[in-house]
Each structure stands twice: as structure tokens, then as C-alpha cells.
Amino acid sequence: MSKVTNATQIPFYFILTGIPGFEASHIWISIPFCCLYTISIVGNITILTVIHIETSLHQPMYLFLSMLALTDLGLTLTTLPTVMQILWYDIRKISFEGCFAQCFFLHGFSFMESSVLLAMSFDRYVAICRPLHYATILTSQVICRIGIAIICRCVLAVLPSLFLLKRLPFCRSHLLSHSYCLHQDMIHLVCGDIRLNSWYGFALVLLIIIMDPLLIVLSYTLIFKSILGTATWTERLRALNNCLSHILAVLVLYVPMVGLSMTHRFAKHASPLVHVIIANIYLLAPPVMNPIIYSIKTKQIRQGIFRLLFQRTTHAHDTGQRQDGHIAQRIVDGYIAVITHGQQDARLHAGESVNEEHLGQAAIKVNLAGIKPKNAHDMKLSEVSESEGLTLKSFRLLPAMGLFNGTHPASFLLTGIPGLESFHSWLAGPLCVMYAAALGGNTVILRAVRVEPSLHEPMYYLLSMLSFSDVAMSMATLPTVLRTFCFNARSIAFDACLIQMFLIHSFSMMESGILLAMSFDRYVAICDPLHYATVLTNGVIAGMGVAVTARSFITLFPLPFLIKRLPICRSNVLSHSYCLHPDMMKLACADITINSIYGLFVLVSTFGMDLCFIFLSYVLILRSVMAIASHEERLKALNTCVSHILAVLAFYIPMIGVSTVHRFGKHTPRYIHVLMSNIYLFVPPVLNPLIYSAKTKEIRRAIVRMFRRVKM
């Protein structure tokens, strides 16, 4: 082996390692890593923002928490570039200087987190054991000095180890064991005397990794001693509850750290996969778990987050104004609340407040929760909760016909998750991940089938049709869903709603038709294999695609016109974050018998018939398979159908669930209907590419070859 050192003129670099043995699956492994990094970054930034905005959180405990969040954020951003470039692009090289810089920041932030947890344990000790002196001991100046001392301690501790490492020659290998640079990993590549480095590393372990937990244990020993001296069990539990979040954060950091050290020293012959998993847990668990722990267990942080989200939601609303007085006008459930005070009036929706900006005087709180008006009669003042000393001239609910264009509303209002409106910005995260998985996965399937000549067969042509319908379905719902959850932009024009309704139902019917065609493909392949190539020619496959598309278009084309003929005057609020025919039909104030009968006809003649024919094809397939003599041949034949069976189940089970809830669960909570509809529309596009990539060897190989060509 050639001796290449860091002192030569040849550029020296290290080679990082991803997940050993799973290199072909790195692109899929990147999905959970992306989720973890997103949770860590968003969670810690939220903690920092809440503490910065909320003046009530400008206290020692929360200032230490902001230091912990900042440290977690730094640790996350230190490992993110190299980890994701390996998983996404298989770029494994890192320069000598870049590796040393990452090693410095990684160990620096890790030691800093340990130091911050030690400082937080001191904060808990003072708060519980010396509560009367808490404000005088932990002043802002003391907190600032503790923060500076922590930074100096970590920098002075880590820098010498890097200089000691840089003086040594690297000649054994370039290959590191992780997807980031660790000191203990780099020192194994040295071909010189490393005793000084080992002793210095051992000293750091004693002074930081061992000393900090011992001092934390000592602080909690004193805390428990003080708590046991209190009289009542209630006071004891209350005092311990103040420490619970910190105890969990300590466990989340030190348990993986101890596990990593034990594995590194006493399990050298263990699988490299074990070392990599434990190292990733050690570096990712604290930044991900700490914001979750403090958000759940600390009431003040939780309330601060709610206030932050509520302010964003409040500022996102639009208010209309009129020249003869300040007016806030919105439509909710088809009614406007009209409040008159003196010569001014204001109009608002359920749960909103009329304040000085609207009426120019003291605030009036109006609560419309639970009011179910049947007509435009004036409501009683007893149903209005108002501030003291203020008399309302009148209060009434009027149908919101003023904003309706003829017999149709100018726009509809979409709904996210009922009861969880303040969490919509958080729910947008998993929705974005699901859309990214659906669009990315199905696009990869389409690309693989297109570029791989070995996949130019009937089965994979039909699979590409399925992927195309899944992409189109995702694109049909994506704009309104993300607008509703990310920006609280709930309005959608009447005609745009009709178009979205038509596209959603069309692509759903198209997917059902494609699954039927794929069951016919499996039937011919197993029951009549000798004629497979002559029966399913390219012309026949193209004809199937045209027939499926034409059936969907022709069958569903009347739906928008059947909706448009109806006068809609009950309300303009839909039950989902997208437009569906049953949802729009319920808002009509005319006879909807024709719509109901036609909808039932479409359901039975398309989805019902497709499911029956799929079931019939598998009855014939099982009959043919059972006639095969060899047990292995039976399993091999059935294994070719597993992917299609899973895709059928992923599509029809949610559909049957939605239909059952819609017809027989009318009194169930609204969020159940919304949840079932979301599962029906979101699950098949996400699962289908995963199913076919995992269960179909040819697709999996084609994807791997495609990514290798992209890297080259």
C-alpha cells in the first residue's frame, strides 16, 4: 500500500461510509433520516423562537433550554451535509481539512450539550433547594457567564486533540466507519505512535463524559434529599415534575453515549452495522427528542408554542371593511353573525372576537359554539357572552347570501382537520413528506420503466400507468391541501372546485381500471403463459390505457354539470381540504335525487364491477395454481401476484372504509370522515411504489442501475 500522509503535496481525503450492507437502499433510508433532521431543525428552531418571543420565558430555566436547543441545532447541522450527500448522491469523499473541521464541531457540540445539561441540573438544584435565592443567584449576568464558560471549556478541550491528531501520518487507509468524522474513527487510520492521543482522549472522557454525569447525579441527590424534607406528597410530586423534562433529556444523551462507548471498547468484533446504528442514535436522538420532551412535559413551552401558532393563524385571516363602520365579515356554516352597538356593527364567525378595532369601544366576546340556527331569526342576547358594562343593541344570525353569485357561492371554504386547526402548520410536515414520497417514488418507477429495456413488457407498462395515475392523483390534491395546512388559505373558486372534483374522481376511477387490467395481465401470465406475448401485445396494452381513460372521462363528465345545476345556499364550507362530489352535493338546497342515483350507478358500475372482476381473475388464478404439481412452482407463481394483491388491498380497503363511514357513520365525529378520506387519497400513491420496489426484483434492480448511471 502506498504511504500517503497529510504532510505530502498529494491532496489527502477520507472516504465516509453509509449503512454497511444497505448501500443499494440508501435512497430509501434517506427518507427517515430526512424526517429526523426536519423534526430536529424545526423543533429546536420553534423552541428558540418561542423563548425569544415570549417575555414570560425570559427566565434562567428557559435560557438554559435555549442554549440546549442551539447546541442541538448545531449538532444537527454538523452531520447533515455528509450524511445526506452519502444517502442521496453516494458522494463519500471528504477533504482532510473538512473532516477535521467536522470532527471539531461534532465533538465540540456534543461536549457542549453535556455541559448545558450540567448547568440545567444546577438550575434545578437552586430552584428546589434554595428557591428564595433563585433570582439573586441565577441572574442574567450569571447565565451569560455560564454560557461563555461552556463554550470556552468545549473549545479548549477539543482543539488540542485535533492538533495532536494532525501531527500524525495517515497511511493505513482512507476509509472511515461512519458517514461523519469522529476522533476515535480517524485515530485508527494512523500508522504512528498514538499513545499521547489515547491518554488525552481518556482525560477528556474523565473530565467531561464522566465528571458531568457524576455532578448531575450529585445535584439530583441533593434535590431528592430536599424534596423528601417537604411535608406533603403533593408538594413532592410537584417538585419532581419540574425536573422530569431535564431527567429525560439527560437519559436521552447519556444512555446512547454509554452504549456507544461500551460498543467501541468491548464489542470490536461486532458487525459494523451495530456500530453505525448506535453512533447514529447517539448523534440524532438528543436533537430530535429534546424539543419533543420539553414541548410535551413543560406547560409554559407548550402554551408558548400554541400562542405562536395562534398568532400566525390570526394574522392569516382576511378582514373586510366598510366605510360606514369597521366591519369584519366572514362566512362560517353559511351564516354571518351581525352585532350592532350604537351606530356601528360588526360581522364575524364562530369563536371570533369583536374588539376596539371593529367597534371603537371595549371588547365584546361572542361565542357561537354550539348554536345551530335553522333560519334567519334573531338570536337571544342570552346566547352571547359579553364584557361587563357594555350593552348590545342587537345580535342576529343571517344567511350569508350576500356573497353568493346567483345560486352558487363565489367560492368554497375548505377544511383541514376539525379541532386541530392550531396544529395545521405542524401537520403540514408529515403531509409534505407523504407527497414527496408519492411524487418521488412514482416518478422513479416511471423513469426506471422508461430507461430499462428489460422492463418493456406488459406487466411494467401497466405498472407505469398505475404510477402515472398516482402522480396525477397527488398533483390534483396537493395545491389545496398544502395551501390549507401551510398558509390557512382555505378559499377555492367554485369552478376550480368543480375541476378538482372531476380530476380526483377521474384518477381514482382510472386507478381502479388499471388494477383490473393488471389482474388480467396476471391471469394470462399464469393461466395461459404460452400465449402471453401474443395476447398482451403493445397495441392491446395501449388500447387498455385508452379504454381506462375514456371510461373515466365519459362516466364522470356529467358530474360537474349535475352539481352546477343545483342551487347551493345552505353553506359554502366543505368538509375536506379538497373538493369531492358527496361533499359538494350536501350543500345544495334542492332535490339531489338524480345526483345520488347517478353517484350510486357510477360506484356500482365501475368500482364495484372492477373489484368483482379482480376477485374472479384471482379465483381462476388460484384454480390454475392448485393444478401445478410442485409446491415450489405454486409459491413462485403466487409470488408474482403479491405486489398486485397488496396494491389492490391498499386501494380498495380505504375506499370501502370511506363508503361505509359515509353511509352508516353519519353521527361519527367529523375528523373520522376526514381521516378516512385522507387515507383513501394519500395511501395508495405512497404505498404503491414502495410495494413494487420492495417486492419486484426487476424493478428494484432497474432502480439501482438507474441511480448508478446517474452517479457516473
mmCIF file of N, CA and C in Angstrom, residues 59-65 116-131 134 137-138 143 216 218-224 226-227 238-248 250 294 298 300:
data_model
loop_
_atom_site.group_PDB
_atom_site.id
_atom_site.type_symbol
_atom_site.label_atom_id
_atom_site.label_comp_id
_atom_site.label_asym_id
_atom_site.label_seq_id
_atom_site.Cartn_x
_atom_site.Cartn_y
_atom_site.Cartn_z
ATOM 1 N N GLN A 59 -36.468 33.515 31.645
ATOM 2 C CA GLN A 59 -36.070 33.075 32.972
ATOM 3 C C GLN A 59 -34.899 32.115 32.832
ATOM 4 N N PRO A 60 -34.119 31.907 33.910
ATOM 5 C CA PRO A 60 -32.920 31.061 33.805
ATOM 6 C C PRO A 60 -33.185 29.686 33.202
ATOM 7 N N MET A 61 -34.256 29.020 33.647
ATOM 8 C CA MET A 61 -34.541 27.669 33.161
ATOM 9 C C MET A 61 -34.689 27.642 31.639
ATOM 10 N N TYR A 62 -35.424 28.620 31.087
ATOM 11 C CA TYR A 62 -35.691 28.633 29.653
ATOM 12 C C TYR A 62 -34.513 29.204 28.859
ATOM 13 N N LEU A 63 -33.706 30.043 29.489
ATOM 14 C CA LEU A 63 -32.481 30.491 28.823
ATOM 15 C C LEU A 63 -31.508 29.327 28.657
ATOM 16 N N PHE A 64 -31.425 28.463 29.691
ATOM 17 C CA PHE A 64 -30.618 27.250 29.543
ATOM 18 C C PHE A 64 -31.203 26.333 28.473
ATOM 19 N N LEU A 65 -32.533 26.250 28.420
ATOM 20 C CA LEU A 65 -33.181 25.425 27.392
ATOM 21 C C LEU A 65 -32.866 25.959 26.000
ATOM 22 N N VAL A 116 -24.242 21.906 29.100
ATOM 23 C CA VAL A 116 -25.517 22.618 29.280
ATOM 24 C C VAL A 116 -26.441 21.826 30.198
ATOM 25 N N LEU A 117 -26.468 20.500 30.039
ATOM 26 C CA LEU A 117 -27.299 19.676 30.922
ATOM 27 C C LEU A 117 -26.807 19.761 32.369
ATOM 28 N N LEU A 118 -25.475 19.866 32.549
ATOM 29 C CA LEU A 118 -24.940 20.057 33.896
ATOM 30 C C LEU A 118 -25.402 21.400 34.474
ATOM 31 N N ALA A 119 -25.333 22.455 33.660
ATOM 32 C CA ALA A 119 -25.797 23.774 34.113
ATOM 33 C C ALA A 119 -27.289 23.747 34.436
ATOM 34 N N MET A 120 -28.078 23.010 33.646
ATOM 35 C CA MET A 120 -29.512 22.911 33.912
ATOM 36 C C MET A 120 -29.788 22.150 35.210
ATOM 37 N N SER A 121 -28.960 21.166 35.523
ATOM 38 C CA SER A 121 -29.139 20.465 36.799
ATOM 39 C C SER A 121 -28.843 21.407 37.969
ATOM 40 N N PHE A 122 -27.849 22.301 37.804
ATOM 41 C CA PHE A 122 -27.578 23.305 38.838
ATOM 42 C C PHE A 122 -28.773 24.251 38.984
ATOM 43 N N ASP A 123 -29.381 24.631 37.861
ATOM 44 C CA ASP A 123 -30.584 25.474 37.887
ATOM 45 C C ASP A 123 -31.702 24.792 38.667
ATOM 46 N N ARG A 124 -31.922 23.495 38.442
ATOM 47 C CA ARG A 124 -32.969 22.771 39.167
ATOM 48 C C ARG A 124 -32.628 22.671 40.658
ATOM 49 N N TYR A 125 -31.333 22.497 40.963
ATOM 50 C CA TYR A 125 -30.922 22.420 42.370
ATOM 51 C C TYR A 125 -31.243 23.723 43.095
ATOM 52 N N VAL A 126 -30.885 24.858 42.501
ATOM 53 C CA VAL A 126 -31.134 26.152 43.133
ATOM 54 C C VAL A 126 -32.641 26.397 43.252
ATOM 55 N N ALA A 127 -33.406 26.069 42.195
ATOM 56 C CA ALA A 127 -34.854 26.326 42.196
ATOM 57 C C ALA A 127 -35.576 25.542 43.284
ATOM 58 N N ILE A 128 -35.100 24.331 43.597
ATOM 59 C CA ILE A 128 -35.804 23.483 44.561
ATOM 60 C C ILE A 128 -35.203 23.595 45.963
ATOM 61 N N CYS A 129 -33.868 23.634 46.055
ATOM 62 C CA CYS A 129 -33.217 23.631 47.363
ATOM 63 C C CYS A 129 -33.067 25.036 47.955
ATOM 64 N N ARG A 130 -32.961 26.060 47.084
ATOM 65 C CA ARG A 130 -32.811 27.438 47.579
ATOM 66 C C ARG A 130 -33.732 28.365 46.783
ATOM 67 N N PRO A 131 -35.016 28.140 46.848
ATOM 68 C CA PRO A 131 -35.954 28.900 45.998
ATOM 69 C C PRO A 131 -35.978 30.395 46.306
ATOM 70 N N TYR A 134 -33.203 32.084 44.358
ATOM 71 C CA TYR A 134 -33.102 31.692 42.941
ATOM 72 C C TYR A 134 -32.835 32.901 42.042
ATOM 73 N N ILE A 137 -29.263 34.413 42.671
ATOM 74 C CA ILE A 137 -28.114 33.585 42.281
ATOM 75 C C ILE A 137 -28.004 33.486 40.764
ATOM 76 N N LEU A 138 -29.099 33.120 40.107
ATOM 77 C CA LEU A 138 -29.081 32.924 38.649
ATOM 78 C C LEU A 138 -29.607 34.184 37.958
ATOM 79 N N ILE A 143 -26.034 33.738 34.001
ATOM 80 C CA ILE A 143 -26.398 32.849 32.890
ATOM 81 C C ILE A 143 -25.460 33.084 31.708
ATOM 82 N N ILE A 216 -24.187 15.760 37.856
ATOM 83 C CA ILE A 216 -25.641 15.768 37.688
ATOM 84 C C ILE A 216 -26.298 14.835 38.703
ATOM 85 N N LEU A 218 -25.026 14.009 41.577
ATOM 86 C CA LEU A 218 -24.876 14.667 42.875
ATOM 87 C C LEU A 218 -25.949 15.732 43.091
ATOM 88 N N SER A 219 -26.219 16.529 42.044
ATOM 89 C CA SER A 219 -27.243 17.577 42.168
ATOM 90 C C SER A 219 -28.612 16.968 42.435
ATOM 91 N N TYR A 220 -28.925 15.857 41.770
ATOM 92 C CA TYR A 220 -30.232 15.233 41.998
ATOM 93 C C TYR A 220 -30.292 14.522 43.346
ATOM 94 N N THR A 221 -29.136 14.077 43.859
ATOM 95 C CA THR A 221 -29.120 13.527 45.210
ATOM 96 C C THR A 221 -29.519 14.604 46.223
ATOM 97 N N LEU A 222 -28.956 15.794 46.058
ATOM 98 C CA LEU A 222 -29.306 16.903 46.942
ATOM 99 C C LEU A 222 -30.754 17.343 46.743
ATOM 100 N N ILE A 223 -31.199 17.305 45.483
ATOM 101 C CA ILE A 223 -32.596 17.668 45.192
ATOM 102 C C ILE A 223 -33.553 16.691 45.880
ATOM 103 N N PHE A 224 -33.288 15.371 45.742
ATOM 104 C CA PHE A 224 -34.165 14.378 46.361
ATOM 105 C C PHE A 224 -34.143 14.507 47.886
ATOM 106 N N SER A 226 -33.716 17.258 49.541
ATOM 107 C CA SER A 226 -34.533 18.421 49.868
ATOM 108 C C SER A 226 -36.017 18.123 49.689
ATOM 109 N N ILE A 227 -36.372 17.380 48.632
ATOM 110 C CA ILE A 227 -37.781 17.066 48.366
ATOM 111 C C ILE A 227 -38.362 16.188 49.465
ATOM 112 N N ARG A 238 -44.950 17.707 42.806
ATOM 113 C CA ARG A 238 -44.851 18.941 42.034
ATOM 114 C C ARG A 238 -43.390 19.323 41.810
ATOM 115 N N ALA A 239 -42.568 19.176 42.854
ATOM 116 C CA ALA A 239 -41.149 19.500 42.722
ATOM 117 C C ALA A 239 -40.454 18.542 41.758
ATOM 118 N N LEU A 240 -40.775 17.245 41.873
ATOM 119 C CA LEU A 240 -40.168 16.267 40.960
ATOM 120 C C LEU A 240 -40.610 16.491 39.527
ATOM 121 N N ASN A 241 -41.867 16.897 39.341
ATOM 122 C CA ASN A 241 -42.377 17.135 37.994
ATOM 123 C C ASN A 241 -41.612 18.254 37.289
ATOM 124 N N ASN A 242 -41.090 19.224 38.065
ATOM 125 C CA ASN A 242 -40.289 20.296 37.471
ATOM 126 C C ASN A 242 -38.963 19.793 36.923
ATOM 127 N N CYS A 243 -38.525 18.629 37.416
ATOM 128 C CA CYS A 243 -37.235 18.070 36.988
ATOM 129 C C CYS A 243 -37.385 17.007 35.903
ATOM 130 N N LEU A 244 -38.617 16.584 35.619
ATOM 131 C CA LEU A 244 -38.820 15.422 34.758
ATOM 132 C C LEU A 244 -38.265 15.634 33.356
ATOM 133 N N SER A 245 -38.515 16.806 32.767
ATOM 134 C CA SER A 245 -38.024 17.068 31.407
ATOM 135 C C SER A 245 -36.504 16.996 31.360
ATOM 136 N N HIS A 246 -35.848 17.580 32.356
ATOM 137 C CA HIS A 246 -34.385 17.562 32.387
ATOM 138 C C HIS A 246 -33.851 16.144 32.569
ATOM 139 N N ILE A 247 -34.495 15.347 33.423
ATOM 140 C CA ILE A 247 -34.069 13.956 33.627
ATOM 141 C C ILE A 247 -34.164 13.170 32.323
ATOM 142 N N LEU A 248 -35.261 13.342 31.585
ATOM 143 C CA LEU A 248 -35.420 12.649 30.294
ATOM 144 C C LEU A 248 -34.359 13.096 29.299
ATOM 145 N N VAL A 250 -31.358 14.189 30.007
ATOM 146 C CA VAL A 250 -30.094 13.584 30.448
ATOM 147 C C VAL A 250 -30.015 12.126 30.000
ATOM 148 N N TYR A 294 -39.512 18.640 25.845
ATOM 149 C CA TYR A 294 -39.830 19.910 26.507
ATOM 150 C C TYR A 294 -41.156 20.488 26.025
ATOM 151 N N THR A 298 -43.343 20.388 29.449
ATOM 152 C CA THR A 298 -43.241 21.718 30.052
ATOM 153 C C THR A 298 -44.423 22.559 29.585
ATOM 154 N N GLN A 300 -45.318 25.646 30.104
ATOM 155 C CA GLN A 300 -45.039 27.002 29.622
ATOM 156 C C GLN A 300 -44.562 26.990 28.171
#
